[in-house]
Tab-separated table of C-alpha atoms and ligand atoms in Angstrom:
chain	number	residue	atom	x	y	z
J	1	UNK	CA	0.000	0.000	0.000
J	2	UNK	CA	1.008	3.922	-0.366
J	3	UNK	CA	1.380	6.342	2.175
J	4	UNK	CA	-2.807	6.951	0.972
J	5	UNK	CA	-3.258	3.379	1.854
J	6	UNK	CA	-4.063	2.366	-2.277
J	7	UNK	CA	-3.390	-0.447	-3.196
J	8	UNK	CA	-1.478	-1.216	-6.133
J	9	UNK	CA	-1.758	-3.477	-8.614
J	10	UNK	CA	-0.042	-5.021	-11.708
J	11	UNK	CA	-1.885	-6.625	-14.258
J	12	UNK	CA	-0.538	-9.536	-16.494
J	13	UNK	CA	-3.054	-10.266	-19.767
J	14	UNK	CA	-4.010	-6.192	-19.794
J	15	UNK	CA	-4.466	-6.820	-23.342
J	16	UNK	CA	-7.182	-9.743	-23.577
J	17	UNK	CA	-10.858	-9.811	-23.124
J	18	UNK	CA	-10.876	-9.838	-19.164
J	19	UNK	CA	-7.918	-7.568	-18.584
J	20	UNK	CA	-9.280	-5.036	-20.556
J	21	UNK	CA	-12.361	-5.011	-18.501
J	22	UNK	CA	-10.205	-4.689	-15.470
J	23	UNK	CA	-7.985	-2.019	-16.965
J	24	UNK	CA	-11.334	-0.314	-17.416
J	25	UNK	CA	-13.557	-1.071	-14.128
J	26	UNK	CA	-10.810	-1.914	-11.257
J	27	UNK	CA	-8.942	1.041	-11.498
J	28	UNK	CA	-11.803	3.460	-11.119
J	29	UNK	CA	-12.280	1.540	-7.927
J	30	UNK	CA	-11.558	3.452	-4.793
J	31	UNK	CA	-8.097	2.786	-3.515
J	32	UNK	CA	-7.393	0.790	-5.717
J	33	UNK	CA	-4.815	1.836	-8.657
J	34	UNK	CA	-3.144	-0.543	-11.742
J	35	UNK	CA	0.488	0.691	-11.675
J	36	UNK	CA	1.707	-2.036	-13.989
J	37	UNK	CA	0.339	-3.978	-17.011
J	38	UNK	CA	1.896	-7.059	-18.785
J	39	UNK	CA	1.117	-8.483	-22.250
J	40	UNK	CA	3.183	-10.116	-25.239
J	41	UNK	CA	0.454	-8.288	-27.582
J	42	UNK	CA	0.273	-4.590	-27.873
J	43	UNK	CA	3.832	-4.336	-26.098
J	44	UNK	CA	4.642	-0.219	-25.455
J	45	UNK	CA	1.015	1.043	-26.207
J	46	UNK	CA	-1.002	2.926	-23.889
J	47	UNK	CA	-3.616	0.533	-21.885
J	48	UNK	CA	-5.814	3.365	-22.451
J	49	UNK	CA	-5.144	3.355	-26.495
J	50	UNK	CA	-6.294	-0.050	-25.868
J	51	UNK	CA	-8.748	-0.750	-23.361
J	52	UNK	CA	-10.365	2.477	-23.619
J	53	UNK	CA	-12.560	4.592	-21.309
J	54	UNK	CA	-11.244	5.418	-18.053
J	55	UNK	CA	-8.134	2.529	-17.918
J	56	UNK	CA	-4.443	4.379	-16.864
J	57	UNK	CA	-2.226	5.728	-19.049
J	58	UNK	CA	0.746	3.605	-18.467
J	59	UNK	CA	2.223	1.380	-20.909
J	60	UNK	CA	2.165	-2.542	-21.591
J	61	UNK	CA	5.317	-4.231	-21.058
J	62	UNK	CA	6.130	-7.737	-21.964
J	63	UNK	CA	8.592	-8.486	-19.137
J	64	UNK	CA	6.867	-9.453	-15.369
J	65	UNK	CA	9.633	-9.877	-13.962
J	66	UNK	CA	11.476	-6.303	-14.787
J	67	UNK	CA	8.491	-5.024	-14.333
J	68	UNK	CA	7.698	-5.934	-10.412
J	69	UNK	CA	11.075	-4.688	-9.753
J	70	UNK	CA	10.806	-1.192	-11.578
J	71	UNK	CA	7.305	-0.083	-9.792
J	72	UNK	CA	6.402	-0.832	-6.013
J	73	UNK	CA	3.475	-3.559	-5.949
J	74	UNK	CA	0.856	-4.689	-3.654
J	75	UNK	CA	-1.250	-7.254	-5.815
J	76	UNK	CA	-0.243	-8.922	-8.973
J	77	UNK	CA	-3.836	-9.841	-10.921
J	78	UNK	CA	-3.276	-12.586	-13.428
J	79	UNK	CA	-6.020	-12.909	-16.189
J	80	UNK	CA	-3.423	-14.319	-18.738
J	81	UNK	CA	-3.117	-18.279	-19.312
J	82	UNK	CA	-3.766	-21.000	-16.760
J	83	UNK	CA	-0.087	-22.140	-17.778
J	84	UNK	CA	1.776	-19.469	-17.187
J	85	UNK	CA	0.415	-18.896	-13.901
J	86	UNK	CA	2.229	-20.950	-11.572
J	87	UNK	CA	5.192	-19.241	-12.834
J	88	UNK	CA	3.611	-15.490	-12.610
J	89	UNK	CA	2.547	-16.322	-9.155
J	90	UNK	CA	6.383	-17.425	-8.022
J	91	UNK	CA	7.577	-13.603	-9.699
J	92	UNK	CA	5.181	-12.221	-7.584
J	93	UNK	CA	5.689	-14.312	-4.624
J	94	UNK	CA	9.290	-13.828	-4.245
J	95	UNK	CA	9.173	-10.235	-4.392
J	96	UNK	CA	6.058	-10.532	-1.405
J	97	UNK	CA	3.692	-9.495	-3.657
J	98	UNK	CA	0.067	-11.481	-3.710
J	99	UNK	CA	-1.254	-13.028	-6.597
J	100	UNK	CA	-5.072	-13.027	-7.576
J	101	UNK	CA	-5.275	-15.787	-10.518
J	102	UNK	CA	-8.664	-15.337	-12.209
J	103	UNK	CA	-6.805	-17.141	-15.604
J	104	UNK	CA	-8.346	-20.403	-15.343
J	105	UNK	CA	-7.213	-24.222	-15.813
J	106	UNK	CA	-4.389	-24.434	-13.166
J	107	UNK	CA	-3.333	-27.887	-12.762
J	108	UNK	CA	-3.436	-29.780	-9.617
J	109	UNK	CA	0.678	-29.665	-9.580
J	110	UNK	CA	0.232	-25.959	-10.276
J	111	UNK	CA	-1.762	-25.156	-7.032
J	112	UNK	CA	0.642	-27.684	-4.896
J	113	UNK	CA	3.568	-25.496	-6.212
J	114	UNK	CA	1.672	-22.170	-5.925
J	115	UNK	CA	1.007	-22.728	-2.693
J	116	UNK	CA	4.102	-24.440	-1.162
J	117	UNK	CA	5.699	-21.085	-2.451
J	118	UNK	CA	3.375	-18.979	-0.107
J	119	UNK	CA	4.519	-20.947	2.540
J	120	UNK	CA	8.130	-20.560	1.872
J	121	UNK	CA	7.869	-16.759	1.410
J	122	UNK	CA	5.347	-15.732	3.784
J	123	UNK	CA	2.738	-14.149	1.133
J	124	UNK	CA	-0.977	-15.265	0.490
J	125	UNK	CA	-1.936	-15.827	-2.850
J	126	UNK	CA	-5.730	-16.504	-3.939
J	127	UNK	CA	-6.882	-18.839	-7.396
J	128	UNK	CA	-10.582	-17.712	-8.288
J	129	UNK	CA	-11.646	-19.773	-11.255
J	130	UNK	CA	-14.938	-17.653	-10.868
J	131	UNK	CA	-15.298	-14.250	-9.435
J	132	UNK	CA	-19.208	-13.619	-10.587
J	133	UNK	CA	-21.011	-13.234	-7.351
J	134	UNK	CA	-24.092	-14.592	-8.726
J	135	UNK	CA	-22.180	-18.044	-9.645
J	136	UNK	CA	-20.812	-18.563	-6.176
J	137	UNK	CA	-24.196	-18.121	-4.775
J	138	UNK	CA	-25.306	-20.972	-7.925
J	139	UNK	CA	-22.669	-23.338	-6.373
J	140	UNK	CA	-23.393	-22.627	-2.565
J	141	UNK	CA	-26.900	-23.016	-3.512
J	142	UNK	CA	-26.068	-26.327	-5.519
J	143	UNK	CA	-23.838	-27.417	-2.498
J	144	UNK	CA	-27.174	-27.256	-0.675
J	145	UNK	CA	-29.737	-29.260	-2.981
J	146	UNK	CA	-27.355	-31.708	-3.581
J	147	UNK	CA	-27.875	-32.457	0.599
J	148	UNK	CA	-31.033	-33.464	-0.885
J	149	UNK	CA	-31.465	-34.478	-3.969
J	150	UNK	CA	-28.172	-36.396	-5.002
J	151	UNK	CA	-29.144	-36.944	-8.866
J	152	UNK	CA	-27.215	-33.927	-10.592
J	153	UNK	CA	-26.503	-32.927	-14.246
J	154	UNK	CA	-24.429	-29.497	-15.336
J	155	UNK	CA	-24.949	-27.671	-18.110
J	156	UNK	CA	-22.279	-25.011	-19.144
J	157	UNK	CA	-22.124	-22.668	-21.693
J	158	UNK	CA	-19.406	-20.514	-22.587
J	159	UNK	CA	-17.949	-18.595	-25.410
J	160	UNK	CA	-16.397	-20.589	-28.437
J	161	UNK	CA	-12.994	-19.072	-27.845
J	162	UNK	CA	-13.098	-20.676	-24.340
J	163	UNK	CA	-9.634	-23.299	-24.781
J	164	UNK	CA	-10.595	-25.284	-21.741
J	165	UNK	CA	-13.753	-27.672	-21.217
J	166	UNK	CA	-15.499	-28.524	-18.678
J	167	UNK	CA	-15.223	-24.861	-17.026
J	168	UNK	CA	-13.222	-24.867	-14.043
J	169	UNK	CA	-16.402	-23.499	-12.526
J	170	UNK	CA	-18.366	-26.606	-13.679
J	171	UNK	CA	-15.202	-28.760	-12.245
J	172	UNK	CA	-15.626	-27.286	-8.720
J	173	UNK	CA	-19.156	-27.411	-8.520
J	174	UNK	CA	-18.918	-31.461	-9.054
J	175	UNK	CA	-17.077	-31.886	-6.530
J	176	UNK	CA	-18.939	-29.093	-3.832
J	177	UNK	CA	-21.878	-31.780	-4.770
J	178	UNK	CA	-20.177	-34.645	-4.604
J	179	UNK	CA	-18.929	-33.657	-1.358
J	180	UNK	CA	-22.415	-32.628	-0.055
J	181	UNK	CA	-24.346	-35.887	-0.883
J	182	UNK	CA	-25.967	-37.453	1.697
J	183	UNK	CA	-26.525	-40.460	-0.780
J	184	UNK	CA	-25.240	-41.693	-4.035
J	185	UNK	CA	-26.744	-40.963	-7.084
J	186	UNK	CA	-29.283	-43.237	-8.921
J	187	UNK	CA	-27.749	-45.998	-11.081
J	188	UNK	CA	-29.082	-45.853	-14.456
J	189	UNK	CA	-29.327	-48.674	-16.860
J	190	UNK	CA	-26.293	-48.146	-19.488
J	191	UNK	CA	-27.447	-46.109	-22.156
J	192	UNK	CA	-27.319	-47.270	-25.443
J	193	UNK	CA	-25.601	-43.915	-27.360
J	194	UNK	CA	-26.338	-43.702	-30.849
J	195	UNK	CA	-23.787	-40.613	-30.734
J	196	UNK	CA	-19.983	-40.563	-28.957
J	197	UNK	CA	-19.742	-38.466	-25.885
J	198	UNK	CA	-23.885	-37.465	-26.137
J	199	UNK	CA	-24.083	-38.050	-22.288
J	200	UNK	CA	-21.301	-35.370	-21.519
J	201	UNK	CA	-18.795	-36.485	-19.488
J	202	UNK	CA	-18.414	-37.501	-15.870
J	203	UNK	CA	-16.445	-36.206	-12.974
J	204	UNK	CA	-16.927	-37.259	-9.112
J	205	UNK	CA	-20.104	-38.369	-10.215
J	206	UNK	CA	-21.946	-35.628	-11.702
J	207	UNK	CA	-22.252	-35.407	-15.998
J	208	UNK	CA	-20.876	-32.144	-16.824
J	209	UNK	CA	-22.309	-30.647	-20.586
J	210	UNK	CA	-20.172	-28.295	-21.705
J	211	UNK	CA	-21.610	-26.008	-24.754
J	212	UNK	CA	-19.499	-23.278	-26.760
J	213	UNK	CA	-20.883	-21.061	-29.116
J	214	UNK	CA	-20.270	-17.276	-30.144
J	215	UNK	CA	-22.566	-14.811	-28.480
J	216	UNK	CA	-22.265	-16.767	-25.209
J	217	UNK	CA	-20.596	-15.453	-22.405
J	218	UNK	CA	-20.500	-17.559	-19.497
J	219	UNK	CA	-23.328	-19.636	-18.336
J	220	UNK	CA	-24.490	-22.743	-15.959
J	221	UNK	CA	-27.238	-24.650	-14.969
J	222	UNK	CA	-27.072	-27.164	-12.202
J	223	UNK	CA	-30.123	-29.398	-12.430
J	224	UNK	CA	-31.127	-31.717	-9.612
J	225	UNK	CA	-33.919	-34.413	-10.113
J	226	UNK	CA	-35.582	-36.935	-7.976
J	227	UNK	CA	-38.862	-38.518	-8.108
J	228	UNK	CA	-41.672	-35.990	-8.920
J	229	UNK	CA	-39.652	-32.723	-8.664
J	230	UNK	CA	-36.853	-31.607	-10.422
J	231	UNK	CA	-34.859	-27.972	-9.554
J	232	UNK	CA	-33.308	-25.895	-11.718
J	233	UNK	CA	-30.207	-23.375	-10.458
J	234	UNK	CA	-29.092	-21.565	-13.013
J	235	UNK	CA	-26.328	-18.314	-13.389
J	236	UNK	CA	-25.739	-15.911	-16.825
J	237	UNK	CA	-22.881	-13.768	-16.370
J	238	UNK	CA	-24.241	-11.624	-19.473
J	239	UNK	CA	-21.228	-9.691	-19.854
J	240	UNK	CA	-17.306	-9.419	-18.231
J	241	UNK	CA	-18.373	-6.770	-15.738
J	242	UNK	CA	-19.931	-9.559	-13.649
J	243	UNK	CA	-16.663	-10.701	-12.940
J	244	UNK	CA	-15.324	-6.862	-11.440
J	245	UNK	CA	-16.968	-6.705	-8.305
J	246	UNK	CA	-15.589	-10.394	-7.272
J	247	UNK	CA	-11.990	-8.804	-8.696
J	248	UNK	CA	-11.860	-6.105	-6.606
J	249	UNK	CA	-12.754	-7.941	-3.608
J	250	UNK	CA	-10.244	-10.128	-3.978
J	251	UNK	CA	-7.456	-7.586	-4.580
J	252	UNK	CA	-8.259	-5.750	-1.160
J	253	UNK	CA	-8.785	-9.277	1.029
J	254	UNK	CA	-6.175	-11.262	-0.568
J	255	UNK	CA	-2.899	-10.073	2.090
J	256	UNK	CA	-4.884	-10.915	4.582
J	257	UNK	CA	-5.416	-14.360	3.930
J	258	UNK	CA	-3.694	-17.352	5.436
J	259	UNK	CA	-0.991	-18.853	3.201
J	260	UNK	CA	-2.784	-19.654	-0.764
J	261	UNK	CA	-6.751	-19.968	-0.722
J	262	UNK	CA	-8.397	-20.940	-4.065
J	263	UNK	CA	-12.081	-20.578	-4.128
J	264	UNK	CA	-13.401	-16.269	-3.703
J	265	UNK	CA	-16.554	-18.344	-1.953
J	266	UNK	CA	-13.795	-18.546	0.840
J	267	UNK	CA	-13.564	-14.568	1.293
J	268	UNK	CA	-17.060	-13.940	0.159
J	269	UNK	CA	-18.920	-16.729	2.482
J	270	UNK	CA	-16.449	-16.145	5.415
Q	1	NAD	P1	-7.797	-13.555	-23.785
Q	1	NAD	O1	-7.181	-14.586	-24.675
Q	1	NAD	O2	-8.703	-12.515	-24.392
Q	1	NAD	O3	-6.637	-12.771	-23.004
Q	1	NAD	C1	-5.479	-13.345	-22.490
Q	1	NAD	C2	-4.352	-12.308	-22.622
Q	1	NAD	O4	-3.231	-12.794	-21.907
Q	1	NAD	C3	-3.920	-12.074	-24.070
Q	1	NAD	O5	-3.841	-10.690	-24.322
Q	1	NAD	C4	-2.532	-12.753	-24.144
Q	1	NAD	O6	-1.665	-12.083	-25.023
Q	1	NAD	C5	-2.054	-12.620	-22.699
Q	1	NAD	N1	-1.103	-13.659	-22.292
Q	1	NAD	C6	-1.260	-15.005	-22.294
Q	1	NAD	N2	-0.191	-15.615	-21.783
Q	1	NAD	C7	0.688	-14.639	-21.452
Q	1	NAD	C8	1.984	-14.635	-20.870
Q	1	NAD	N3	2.613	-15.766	-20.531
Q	1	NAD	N4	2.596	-13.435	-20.681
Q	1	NAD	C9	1.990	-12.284	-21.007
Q	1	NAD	N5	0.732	-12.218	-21.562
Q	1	NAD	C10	0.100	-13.385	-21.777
Q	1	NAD	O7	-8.557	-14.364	-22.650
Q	1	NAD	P2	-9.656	-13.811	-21.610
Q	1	NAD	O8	-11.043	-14.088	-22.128
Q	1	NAD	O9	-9.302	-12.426	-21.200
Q	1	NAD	O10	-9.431	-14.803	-20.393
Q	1	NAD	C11	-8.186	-14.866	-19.714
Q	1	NAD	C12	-8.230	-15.958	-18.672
Q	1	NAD	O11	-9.188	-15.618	-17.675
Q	1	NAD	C13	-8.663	-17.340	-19.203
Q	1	NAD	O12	-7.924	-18.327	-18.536
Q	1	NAD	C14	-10.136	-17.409	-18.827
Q	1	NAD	O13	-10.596	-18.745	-18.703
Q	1	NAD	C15	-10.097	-16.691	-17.506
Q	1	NAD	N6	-11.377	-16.151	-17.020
Q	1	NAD	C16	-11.576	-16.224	-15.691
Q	1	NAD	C17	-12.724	-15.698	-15.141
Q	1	NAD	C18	-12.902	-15.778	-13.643
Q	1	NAD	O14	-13.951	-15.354	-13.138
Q	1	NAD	N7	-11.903	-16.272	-12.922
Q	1	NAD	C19	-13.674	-15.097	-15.943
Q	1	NAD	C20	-13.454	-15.025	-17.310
Q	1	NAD	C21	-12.281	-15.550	-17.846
């Protein structure tokens, strides 16, 4: 923090879909200020020649490294690739800056490494493969029925430029259900499937659907079923901004969090 008690914040991604939209939206937030952004596309431009409206004047740089050490830093947010995280998160971590991942698709060995190297240095670090209010509520909510009624289906939709499938939303609501049951799902006959794959596929349990198509942005519907009654929970974030609030939550919790938490239901629900 400053001597005004802002926070600041680099930024690696500043030049995709979501970093633009926090370039835009998290900086206008009070005490909060992006004093570094990190891209390999649009390298020296101004993030406001590219994000537009209200984002900072400063300019993208391609090195993180370099870049953590020229500028004093609070928070690094990473909305870049799930595989280059675990990596981002150790430049940050070493200098005792917190990460925020939001990039999703961090591998099992990634969040083992990620948060071993809180331990070692003494920082907290936070991995939110969802920061939409309105879809942690969905899986708290899903967490819940599934108490109750243990035969559960997901259906997610997301943009077709969306590289990983199931959503790691989708992925962590399987197994908040899975870990809620009371009972074990119904065993069905085997279907006979006149097309590969029709079924979706199945993790912990639960048959995960996942849809891509342009014009979507990201959506999920958690159906539950039992005899006589089935129940619907469903989420649309409709556009990127859902994801801001969550973001800038995150950013002013995450130092005060014990060692690397992944999940913003942990903050939020707390
Ligand atoms: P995008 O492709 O539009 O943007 C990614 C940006 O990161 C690009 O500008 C790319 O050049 C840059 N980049 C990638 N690897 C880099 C590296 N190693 N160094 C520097 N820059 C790098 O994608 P997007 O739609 O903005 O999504 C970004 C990530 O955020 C994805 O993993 C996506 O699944 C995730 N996401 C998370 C949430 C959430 O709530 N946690 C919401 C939406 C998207």
């Amino acid at each position: 923090m400053d001597e005004n008690g802002t926070i600041r914040i680099a930024l690696i991604g500043a030049a995709g879909r979501m970093g633009m939209e926090v370039l835009r939206t998290v900086s206008q937030e009070p005490g909060l200020e992006i004093v570094v952004a990190v891209d390999r596309e649009h390298v020296g431009e101004s993030c406001r020649a590219v994000a537009g409206g209200r984002a900072p004047e400063i300019a993208i740089s391609d090195k993180l490294g370099a870049a953590l050490d020229s500028t004093k830093v609070d928070v690094l947010i990473d909305f870049s690739h799930g595989s280059g995280s675990a990596q981002h998160a150790d430049s940050a971590l070493k200098r005792g800056i917190a990460p925020v991942i939001g990039a999703t698709g961090l591998s099992d060995a990634d969040i083992k490494e990620i948060t071993l190297r809180c331990k070692e240095t003494g920082t907290p670090g936070l991995y939110a493969p969802n920061f939409a209010i309105g879809a942690l509520l969905m899986m708290r909510f899903a967490e819940m029925a599934a108490r109750w009624m243990p035969d559960c289906e997901i259906v997610e939709l997301h943009h077709d430029r969306k590289e990983d499938a199931p959503s790691g939303t989708a992925l962590r609501t399987a197994e908040m259900v899975q870990e809620a049951r009371q009972d074990a799902p119904t065993r069905k006959p085997r279907p006979i499937l006149k097309v590969e794959g029709v079924r979706g596929g199945t993790y912990k349990d639960v048959p995960i659907h996942s849809v891509r198509l342009p014009g979507l942005v990201a959506h999920q519907e958690v159906l539950f079923g039992r005899p006589g009654e089935v129940l619907a929970i469903k989420h649309d974030s409709m556009d990127r901004a859902s994801f801001m609030k969550g973001v800038a939550l995150a950013v002013r919790e995450v130092r005060g969090l014990n060692g690397f938490v992944v999940g913003l239901d942990k903050i939020l629900f707390k």
